[in-house]
Short mmCIF file of C-alpha atoms in Angstrom, two decimals:
data_model
loop_
_atom_site.label_atom_id
_atom_site.label_comp_id
_atom_site.label_asym_id
_atom_site.label_seq_id
_atom_site.Cartn_x
_atom_site.Cartn_y
_atom_site.Cartn_z
CA UNK H 1 169.50 81.47 -98.84
CA UNK H 2 170.06 84.75 -101.13
CA UNK H 3 170.45 87.79 -99.01
CA UNK H 4 168.45 89.75 -101.76
CA UNK H 5 164.92 89.97 -100.80
CA UNK H 6 162.29 90.52 -102.94
CA UNK H 7 159.09 91.76 -101.35
CA UNK H 8 155.65 91.78 -102.17
CA UNK H 9 154.42 93.34 -105.67
CA UNK H 10 158.21 92.77 -107.02
CA UNK H 11 159.92 95.33 -104.91
CA UNK H 12 163.46 94.48 -104.65
CA UNK H 13 165.38 95.23 -101.54
CA UNK H 14 169.20 95.21 -100.63
CA UNK H 15 170.97 93.46 -98.03
CA UNK H 16 171.23 97.03 -95.55
CA UNK H 17 167.53 97.43 -96.14
CA UNK H 18 168.36 101.12 -97.19
CA UNK H 19 167.34 100.71 -100.75
CA UNK H 20 164.28 99.50 -102.79
CA UNK H 21 163.32 99.67 -106.26
CA UNK H 22 160.33 98.24 -108.45
CA UNK H 23 161.76 96.92 -111.72
CA UNK H 24 159.32 96.55 -114.67
CA UNK H 25 160.49 92.95 -114.97
CA UNK H 26 162.67 90.60 -113.77
CA UNK H 27 164.61 88.09 -115.85
CA UNK H 28 166.91 85.34 -114.79
CA UNK H 29 168.76 84.09 -117.96
CA UNK H 30 170.45 80.47 -117.90
CA UNK H 31 172.85 81.14 -120.44
CA UNK H 32 175.02 83.99 -121.83
CA UNK H 33 172.92 84.11 -125.13
CA UNK H 34 169.92 84.21 -122.92
CA UNK H 35 171.16 87.44 -121.07
CA UNK H 36 172.33 88.90 -124.47
CA UNK H 37 168.93 88.59 -125.76
CA UNK H 38 167.27 90.21 -122.89
CA UNK H 39 169.54 93.21 -123.06
CA UNK H 40 168.36 93.51 -126.69
CA UNK H 41 164.80 93.04 -125.81
CA UNK H 42 165.25 95.59 -123.33
CA UNK H 43 166.30 98.17 -125.84
CA UNK H 44 163.36 97.23 -128.03
CA UNK H 45 161.10 98.30 -124.93
CA UNK H 46 163.19 101.48 -124.31
CA UNK H 47 164.00 100.15 -120.81
CA UNK H 48 166.87 100.65 -118.83
CA UNK H 49 169.14 97.27 -117.64
CA UNK H 50 170.49 96.76 -114.42
CA UNK H 51 172.13 93.06 -112.96
CA UNK H 52 172.02 92.65 -109.31
CA UNK H 53 174.01 90.11 -107.32
CA UNK H 54 173.36 89.49 -103.71
CA UNK H 55 172.43 93.14 -103.11
CA UNK H 56 175.16 93.56 -100.76
CA UNK H 57 175.71 97.35 -101.62
CA UNK H 58 174.47 100.23 -99.47
CA UNK H 59 174.45 102.38 -102.48
CA UNK H 60 171.60 102.17 -105.11
CA UNK H 61 174.03 100.95 -107.58
CA UNK H 62 171.71 97.88 -109.03
CA UNK H 63 168.32 99.74 -108.51
CA UNK H 64 166.54 100.11 -111.56
CA UNK H 65 162.64 100.57 -112.63
CA UNK H 66 163.59 98.71 -115.92
CA UNK H 67 164.79 95.31 -116.44
CA UNK H 68 166.49 93.84 -113.25
CA UNK H 69 168.64 90.75 -114.34
CA UNK H 70 169.24 88.18 -111.70
CA UNK H 71 172.63 85.99 -112.15
CA UNK H 72 171.88 83.37 -110.10
CA UNK H 73 171.40 80.31 -112.69
CA UNK H 74 174.99 82.00 -114.22
CA UNK H 75 177.07 79.92 -111.71
CA UNK H 76 179.84 77.68 -111.45
CA UNK H 77 183.51 77.12 -112.60
CA UNK H 78 183.83 77.21 -116.32
CA UNK H 79 187.41 76.11 -116.54
CA UNK H 80 190.43 75.33 -114.46
CA UNK H 81 194.10 76.30 -116.25
CA UNK H 82 196.60 74.83 -114.23
CA UNK H 83 199.43 76.06 -116.39
CA UNK H 84 198.39 79.41 -116.20
CA UNK H 85 196.99 78.82 -112.81
CA UNK H 86 193.67 80.85 -113.37
CA UNK H 87 190.16 79.84 -113.00
CA UNK H 88 187.11 80.95 -114.81
CA UNK H 89 183.96 81.47 -113.04
CA UNK H 90 180.45 82.34 -113.85
CA UNK H 91 179.54 85.54 -112.88
CA UNK H 92 176.60 84.85 -110.58
CA UNK H 93 178.77 82.44 -108.31
CA UNK H 94 178.96 83.36 -104.93
CA UNK H 95 182.17 84.10 -103.65
CA UNK H 96 181.35 81.45 -100.71
CA UNK H 97 180.96 78.86 -103.47
CA UNK H 98 184.15 79.64 -105.26
CA UNK H 99 186.21 79.43 -102.26
CA UNK H 100 185.12 76.35 -101.28
CA UNK H 101 185.67 74.99 -104.75
CA UNK H 102 188.81 76.28 -105.37
CA UNK H 103 189.72 74.86 -101.80
CA UNK H 104 188.54 71.33 -103.09
CA UNK H 105 190.70 71.65 -106.17
CA UNK H 106 193.75 72.48 -103.78
CA UNK H 107 193.53 76.36 -105.01
CA UNK H 108 193.04 79.71 -103.52
CA UNK H 109 192.73 83.26 -104.48
CA UNK H 110 195.59 85.33 -102.84
CA UNK H 111 193.23 88.09 -100.92
CA UNK H 112 189.74 88.54 -100.27
CA UNK H 113 187.28 90.60 -98.23
CA UNK H 114 185.75 89.75 -94.78
CA UNK H 115 182.22 89.01 -96.36
CA UNK H 116 181.64 86.25 -98.86
CA UNK H 117 177.88 86.29 -99.72
CA UNK H 118 178.48 88.24 -102.76
CA UNK H 119 178.71 87.17 -106.23
CA UNK H 120 181.95 87.26 -108.01
CA UNK H 121 180.58 89.85 -110.44
CA UNK H 122 178.97 92.28 -107.82
CA UNK H 123 182.01 91.95 -105.77
CA UNK H 124 184.47 93.02 -108.32
CA UNK H 125 182.14 95.58 -110.14
CA UNK H 126 182.27 97.94 -106.68
CA UNK H 127 185.85 97.41 -105.72
CA UNK H 128 185.35 94.70 -102.85
CA UNK H 129 188.74 94.45 -101.16
CA UNK H 130 190.39 92.97 -97.81
CA UNK H 131 193.65 94.03 -96.51
CA UNK H 132 197.23 93.68 -97.82
CA UNK H 133 200.63 95.10 -97.92
CA UNK H 134 201.48 93.50 -101.23
CA UNK H 135 197.97 91.89 -102.47
CA UNK H 136 195.25 94.10 -103.62
CA UNK H 137 191.51 93.86 -104.22
CA UNK H 138 189.69 90.92 -105.87
CA UNK H 139 189.37 92.97 -109.32
CA UNK H 140 192.94 93.27 -109.32
CA UNK H 141 193.16 89.55 -109.51
CA UNK H 142 191.10 89.21 -112.78
CA UNK H 143 192.82 88.17 -115.56
CA UNK H 144 190.32 88.08 -118.05
CA UNK H 145 186.30 89.04 -118.36
CA UNK H 146 183.28 88.33 -120.57
CA UNK H 147 180.96 91.48 -120.93
CA UNK H 148 177.62 91.98 -122.45
CA UNK H 149 177.37 95.05 -124.19
CA UNK H 150 174.42 97.38 -124.61
CA UNK H 151 173.95 96.15 -128.34
CA UNK H 152 173.77 92.66 -127.09
CA UNK H 153 177.12 91.76 -128.04
CA UNK H 154 179.65 89.48 -126.25
CA UNK H 155 183.29 91.06 -125.55
CA UNK H 156 186.09 89.06 -124.34
CA UNK H 157 188.62 91.15 -122.55
CA UNK H 158 192.16 90.69 -121.02
CA UNK H 159 195.53 92.47 -121.29
CA UNK H 160 195.88 91.22 -124.92
CA UNK H 161 192.29 91.19 -125.94
CA UNK H 162 190.35 94.73 -125.75
CA UNK H 163 192.70 95.77 -123.25
CA UNK H 164 191.20 99.54 -122.84
CA UNK H 165 187.99 97.65 -121.81
CA UNK H 166 189.96 95.60 -119.68
CA UNK H 167 191.57 98.29 -117.83
CA UNK H 168 188.00 99.60 -116.70
CA UNK H 169 185.80 97.04 -116.52
CA UNK H 170 187.40 94.88 -113.80
CA UNK H 171 185.43 97.57 -111.55
CA UNK H 172 182.94 99.21 -113.97
CA UNK H 173 180.29 99.85 -111.50
CA UNK H 174 178.00 97.90 -114.14
CA UNK H 175 178.45 101.10 -116.47
CA UNK H 176 180.00 99.50 -119.10
CA UNK H 177 177.75 96.19 -119.75
CA UNK H 178 176.98 92.91 -117.88
CA UNK H 179 179.91 90.98 -116.67
CA UNK H 180 178.84 87.07 -117.38
CA UNK H 181 182.35 85.56 -116.75
CA UNK H 182 185.30 86.44 -114.76
CA UNK H 183 189.07 84.59 -115.22
CA UNK H 184 190.81 85.08 -111.73
CA UNK H 185 194.68 84.50 -110.96
CA UNK H 186 194.67 81.69 -108.46
CA UNK H 187 197.52 79.96 -106.31
CA UNK H 188 198.14 76.61 -104.78
CA UNK H 189 196.29 76.85 -101.69
CA UNK H 190 198.21 78.05 -98.73
CA UNK H 191 197.92 78.29 -94.72
CA UNK H 192 197.77 81.95 -93.05
CA UNK H 193 198.32 82.23 -89.27
CA UNK H 194 195.99 84.61 -87.68
CA UNK H 195 196.95 86.68 -84.55
CA UNK H 196 194.17 88.74 -83.35
CA UNK H 197 194.94 90.65 -80.06
CA UNK H 198 193.74 94.00 -78.48
CA UNK H 199 195.93 96.96 -78.57
CA UNK H 200 195.57 100.82 -77.22
CA UNK H 201 194.27 103.14 -80.05
CA UNK H 202 197.51 105.12 -79.46
CA UNK H 203 199.88 102.47 -79.81
CA UNK H 204 198.27 101.30 -83.04
CA UNK H 205 198.51 104.69 -84.77
CA UNK H 206 202.12 105.39 -83.29
CA UNK H 207 203.25 102.12 -84.46
CA UNK H 208 200.86 102.00 -87.81
CA UNK H 209 203.69 101.85 -90.38
CA UNK H 210 205.62 98.94 -88.56
CA UNK H 211 202.54 97.01 -88.06
CA UNK H 212 201.80 97.61 -91.97
CA UNK H 213 205.25 96.68 -93.27
CA UNK H 214 205.60 93.71 -90.83
CA UNK H 215 202.60 92.05 -91.94
CA UNK H 216 201.32 90.71 -95.32
CA UNK H 217 197.76 91.43 -94.17
CA UNK H 218 197.10 94.11 -91.41
CA UNK H 219 193.87 95.51 -90.01
CA UNK H 220 192.15 96.60 -86.97
CA UNK H 221 188.79 97.78 -85.41
CA UNK H 222 188.48 100.71 -83.15
CA UNK H 223 185.62 100.84 -80.72
CA UNK H 224 184.34 104.78 -80.57
CA UNK H 225 184.09 105.88 -76.93
CA UNK H 226 187.17 103.99 -76.03
CA UNK H 227 190.67 104.22 -76.45
CA UNK H 228 190.64 100.10 -77.57
CA UNK H 229 191.26 98.28 -80.69
CA UNK H 230 191.36 94.94 -81.73
CA UNK H 231 194.36 94.03 -84.12
CA UNK H 232 194.33 91.26 -86.96
CA UNK H 233 197.64 90.21 -88.52
CA UNK H 234 197.51 87.48 -90.82
CA UNK H 235 200.88 85.88 -92.46
CA UNK H 236 201.48 83.16 -94.52
CA UNK H 237 202.52 80.04 -92.61
CA UNK H 238 204.29 76.65 -93.19
CA UNK H 239 202.03 75.01 -90.77
CA UNK H 240 200.88 72.95 -89.53
CA UNK H 241 196.93 73.73 -89.50
CA UNK H 242 195.57 74.68 -86.42
CA UNK H 243 191.91 75.78 -86.52
CA UNK H 244 190.24 77.34 -83.93
CA UNK H 245 188.36 74.71 -82.00
CA UNK H 246 184.68 74.67 -83.01
CA UNK H 247 182.95 75.48 -79.77
CA UNK H 248 185.68 78.38 -79.18
CA UNK H 249 184.92 79.54 -82.71
CA UNK H 250 181.07 79.21 -82.19
CA UNK H 251 181.43 81.34 -79.02
CA UNK H 252 183.55 83.81 -80.46
CA UNK H 253 182.44 84.28 -84.09
CA UNK H 254 178.64 83.21 -83.30
CA UNK H 255 178.02 83.96 -80.05
CA UNK H 256 179.96 87.30 -79.18
CA UNK H 257 180.44 88.70 -82.65
CA UNK H 258 177.07 88.29 -83.65
CA UNK H 259 174.82 87.17 -80.81
CA UNK H 260 175.83 89.20 -78.30
CA UNK H 261 176.72 92.17 -80.40
CA UNK H 262 173.09 91.84 -82.08
CA UNK H 263 171.69 92.37 -78.32
CA UNK H 264 174.05 95.03 -77.57
CA UNK H 265 173.16 96.91 -80.82
CA UNK H 266 169.32 96.86 -80.01
CA UNK H 267 169.88 98.05 -76.48
CA UNK H 268 172.20 100.82 -77.95
CA UNK H 269 169.33 101.83 -80.59
CA UNK H 270 166.69 101.77 -77.87
CA UNK H 271 168.70 103.77 -75.28
CA UNK H 272 171.61 105.46 -77.14
CA UNK H 273 172.95 106.56 -73.72
CA UNK H 274 174.08 103.20 -72.65
CA UNK H 275 176.59 102.71 -75.82
CA UNK H 276 179.75 104.14 -74.16
CA UNK H 277 179.45 101.93 -71.45
CA UNK H 278 178.68 99.04 -73.82
CA UNK H 279 181.49 99.85 -76.22
CA UNK H 280 183.83 99.50 -73.33
CA UNK H 281 182.60 95.76 -72.50
CA UNK H 282 182.54 94.95 -76.45
CA UNK H 283 186.10 96.10 -76.98
CA UNK H 284 187.30 94.25 -74.34
CA UNK H 285 184.76 90.96 -75.02
CA UNK H 286 187.17 89.30 -77.54
CA UNK H 287 190.68 87.98 -76.34
CA UNK H 288 193.77 87.54 -78.21
CA UNK H 289 193.91 84.45 -80.12
CA UNK H 290 196.22 82.54 -82.70
CA UNK H 291 195.11 79.89 -85.61
CA UNK H 292 196.25 78.70 -88.62
CA UNK H 293 194.04 77.65 -91.62
CA UNK H 294 193.24 77.94 -95.36
CA UNK H 295 192.83 81.35 -96.37
CA UNK H 296 189.15 81.74 -96.75
CA UNK H 297 188.57 80.42 -93.45
CA UNK H 298 191.17 82.90 -92.01
CA UNK H 299 190.05 85.99 -94.37
CA UNK H 300 186.29 85.70 -94.14
CA UNK H 301 183.91 85.74 -91.10
CA UNK H 302 180.06 85.40 -90.65
CA UNK H 303 178.42 89.01 -90.33
CA UNK H 304 174.95 88.64 -89.22
CA UNK H 305 174.12 91.65 -87.59
CA UNK H 306 172.94 94.00 -90.21
CA UNK H 307 174.63 97.35 -90.72
CA UNK H 308 174.81 100.46 -93.07
CA UNK H 309 178.32 101.38 -94.08
CA UNK H 310 180.58 104.27 -95.59
CA UNK H 311 183.89 103.32 -96.22
CA UNK H 312 186.51 106.01 -97.97
CA UNK H 313 189.89 105.14 -99.18
CA UNK H 314 192.67 107.65 -98.32
CA UNK H 315 196.28 107.83 -99.05
CA UNK H 316 198.01 105.56 -96.89
CA UNK H 317 200.25 108.30 -95.56
CA UNK H 318 197.45 110.21 -94.33
CA UNK H 319 195.75 107.29 -92.43
CA UNK H 320 196.92 108.06 -89.00
CA UNK H 321 196.08 111.78 -89.07
CA UNK H 322 192.51 111.19 -90.58
CA UNK H 323 191.83 108.51 -87.81
CA UNK H 324 192.80 111.12 -85.05
CA UNK H 325 190.86 113.86 -86.76
CA UNK H 326 187.84 111.00 -86.72
CA UNK H 327 188.40 110.15 -82.93
CA UNK H 328 188.14 113.88 -82.07
CA UNK H 329 185.23 114.52 -83.99
CA UNK H 330 183.28 111.41 -82.25
CA UNK H 331 184.43 112.69 -79.05
CA UNK H 332 183.31 116.12 -79.34
CA UNK H 333 179.90 115.54 -81.22
CA UNK H 334 178.17 113.69 -78.61
CA UNK H 335 177.49 111.06 -81.25
CA UNK H 336 176.68 107.51 -79.75
CA UNK H 337 178.44 105.05 -81.97
CA UNK H 338 177.80 101.39 -81.55
CA UNK H 339 179.84 99.87 -84.35
CA UNK H 340 183.63 99.43 -84.43
CA UNK H 341 185.64 101.59 -87.10
CA UNK H 342 187.66 99.21 -89.42
CA UNK H 343 190.79 99.83 -90.90
CA UNK H 344 192.55 98.11 -94.04
CA UNK H 345 195.20 98.68 -96.59
CA UNK H 346 195.80 98.06 -100.16
CA UNK H 347 198.65 98.75 -102.75
CA UNK H 348 198.18 100.95 -105.70
CA UNK H 349 196.77 99.38 -108.53
CA UNK H 350 195.96 99.94 -112.22
CA UNK H 351 192.25 99.96 -112.87
CA UNK H 352 190.94 103.49 -113.69
CA UNK H 353 188.21 103.48 -111.11
CA UNK H 354 189.75 101.60 -108.13
CA UNK H 355 189.55 103.08 -105.13
CA UNK H 356 193.50 102.04 -104.72
CA UNK H 357 194.13 103.50 -108.52
CA UNK H 358 197.67 104.84 -108.76
CA UNK H 359 198.22 105.35 -104.71
CA UNK H 360 198.76 103.11 -101.79
CA UNK H 361 195.66 103.39 -99.62
CA UNK H 362 194.34 102.79 -96.47
CA UNK H 363 190.47 102.27 -95.89
CA UNK H 364 188.36 103.82 -93.28
CA UNK H 365 185.30 102.09 -92.75
CA UNK H 366 182.50 103.57 -90.47
CA UNK H 367 179.12 101.67 -89.82
CA UNK H 368 175.92 102.24 -88.08
CA UNK H 369 173.30 99.54 -86.67
CA UNK H 370 170.49 98.99 -88.94
CA UNK H 371 167.58 101.01 -88.09
CA UNK H 372 169.52 103.63 -86.26
CA UNK H 373 169.77 107.44 -87.95
CA UNK H 374 173.37 107.34 -89.37
CA UNK H 375 173.09 110.70 -91.48
CA UNK H 376 174.93 112.98 -88.77
CA UNK H 377 177.84 110.50 -88.03
CA UNK H 378 178.49 109.76 -91.74
CA UNK H 379 178.18 113.39 -92.87
CA UNK H 380 180.76 114.35 -90.22
CA UNK H 381 183.10 111.49 -91.34
CA UNK H 382 182.46 112.21 -94.88
CA UNK H 383 183.70 115.80 -94.38
CA UNK H 384 187.07 114.49 -92.74
CA UNK H 385 187.43 111.89 -95.52
CA UNK H 386 187.05 114.18 -98.41
CA UNK H 387 189.36 116.74 -96.91
CA UNK H 388 191.89 113.89 -97.57
CA UNK H 389 190.71 113.45 -100.90
CA UNK H 390 189.19 110.49 -99.97
CA UNK H 391 187.63 108.21 -102.54
CA UNK H 392 184.46 106.18 -101.24
CA UNK H 393 183.82 102.72 -101.85
CA UNK H 394 181.12 102.40 -104.88
CA UNK H 395 179.04 100.14 -102.83
CA UNK H 396 178.77 101.83 -99.71
CA UNK H 397 176.88 105.25 -98.49
CA UNK H 398 178.56 108.56 -99.80
CA UNK H 399 177.18 111.58 -101.14
CA UNK H 400 180.09 112.54 -103.78
CA UNK H 401 179.36 113.09 -107.54
CA UNK H 402 181.12 113.03 -111.10
CA UNK H 403 182.73 116.56 -110.30
CA UNK H 404 184.26 115.37 -107.24
CA UNK H 405 185.22 112.17 -108.71
CA UNK H 406 186.93 113.76 -111.69
CA UNK H 407 189.25 115.66 -109.36
CA UNK H 408 190.24 112.39 -106.96
CA UNK H 409 190.41 109.98 -109.83
CA UNK H 410 193.43 110.69 -112.50
CA UNK H 411 192.02 108.23 -114.95
CA UNK H 412 188.36 108.94 -114.53
CA UNK H 413 187.94 110.93 -118.03
CA UNK H 414 189.16 107.42 -119.39
CA UNK H 415 186.37 105.65 -117.93
CA UNK H 416 183.73 107.98 -118.85
CA UNK H 417 184.99 108.13 -122.53
CA UNK H 418 184.75 104.13 -122.79
CA UNK H 419 181.34 104.28 -121.17
CA UNK H 420 180.43 106.67 -124.21
CA UNK H 421 181.71 104.44 -126.64
CA UNK H 422 180.21 100.95 -125.32
CA UNK H 423 176.85 102.74 -124.07
CA UNK H 424 176.37 105.65 -125.99
CA UNK H 425 172.28 105.23 -125.07
CA UNK H 426 172.84 104.71 -121.44
CA UNK H 427 170.87 101.47 -121.36
CA UNK H 428 173.02 100.73 -118.07
CA UNK H 429 172.31 104.10 -116.59
CA UNK H 430 170.30 104.52 -113.52
CA UNK H 431 169.86 107.40 -111.01
CA UNK H 432 173.17 106.30 -109.15
CA UNK H 433 175.36 106.14 -112.09
CA UNK H 434 174.00 109.61 -113.29
CA UNK H 435 175.20 111.29 -110.05
CA UNK H 436 178.67 109.52 -109.85
CA UNK H 437 179.50 109.34 -113.68
CA UNK H 438 177.79 112.33 -114.79
CA UNK H 439 174.87 112.34 -117.43
#
């Protein structure tokens, strides 16, 4: 089931339920040629064009009152090149299906985020990432892409072909054209050993550099109103495979992390005063565990409790200070926050609008349960993040604009100049892009 809901009278809604739009028409092209024709037809009718994947962004990055392109027929693997160790996949392919198909071929991506409902093009265009000391976002693993531009032509981009487009379009926000296929670097499937354990917040902060340096993939969740965190360390392993037993996995990942957590959030939404007490219990509900499995079974987990999220990338050197400020703010504010704060890292990369562009990065994500007022919490958190020159995730809630981005992204002008060249008439414009890239 797609997580994009289309309501009555052609209203489109995103996964988080906080964005809706009424496009003039929806098109589901079955080929790149059909997609290019739809773009040309939109131009004739004077309509804007937007492609939408699974609607997993919390921003209105995919919203349009023009032509909404749905890529669900553009799915599947086009080509596996075992010599170059790449796989070329159609843009509408869900990450979930890509991961399973690659595993069957004995292959895997090097790193991935923790949700796999998104399409490959939606995930990469917004800069979706996991956590990694040496391995970066999904977009950083792209070796080539195919792009339908505003005049309906099809561009193939790589480091050798249209390199300046390639440098930007890997995280293109849908502003440069519609991605129709992506070539990813892959490697032979490997095993990861996951070690999950509770750890006091103060200890995680004091030992953060070591925890980061000693693990290929380190992340943690801090539960506001408590001094508790859950840490996750994923490292490559020689095996043997020791997956989480099915019943234990269901109990921990479905019953506790989704079922009980959902009920706790319902209670917290109805009676906010109960949240600190619930947080104390939630933060101790998951006990330590260690297991070994193939990458997508370790990196990704089901997320059935709906939420709204803001995430900022700060320089890695500033993460401990930023988290201390965030905790102080929550403690003093009287806010009641039922969702944990998630902290991850990424190495610097060379993509113009990547949140990790040119700097080693740490990510801090704040969440609120769907249907709970989030503005006060997010506004206070955003004030802290921007004081550290934070860069918000393109697909998550934020209030920043082009003026701000031109200061925190050294290559911002390079991206907007390329956009002027590829889309002079702003065929792919919408309100969100007008705000973040400028008119």
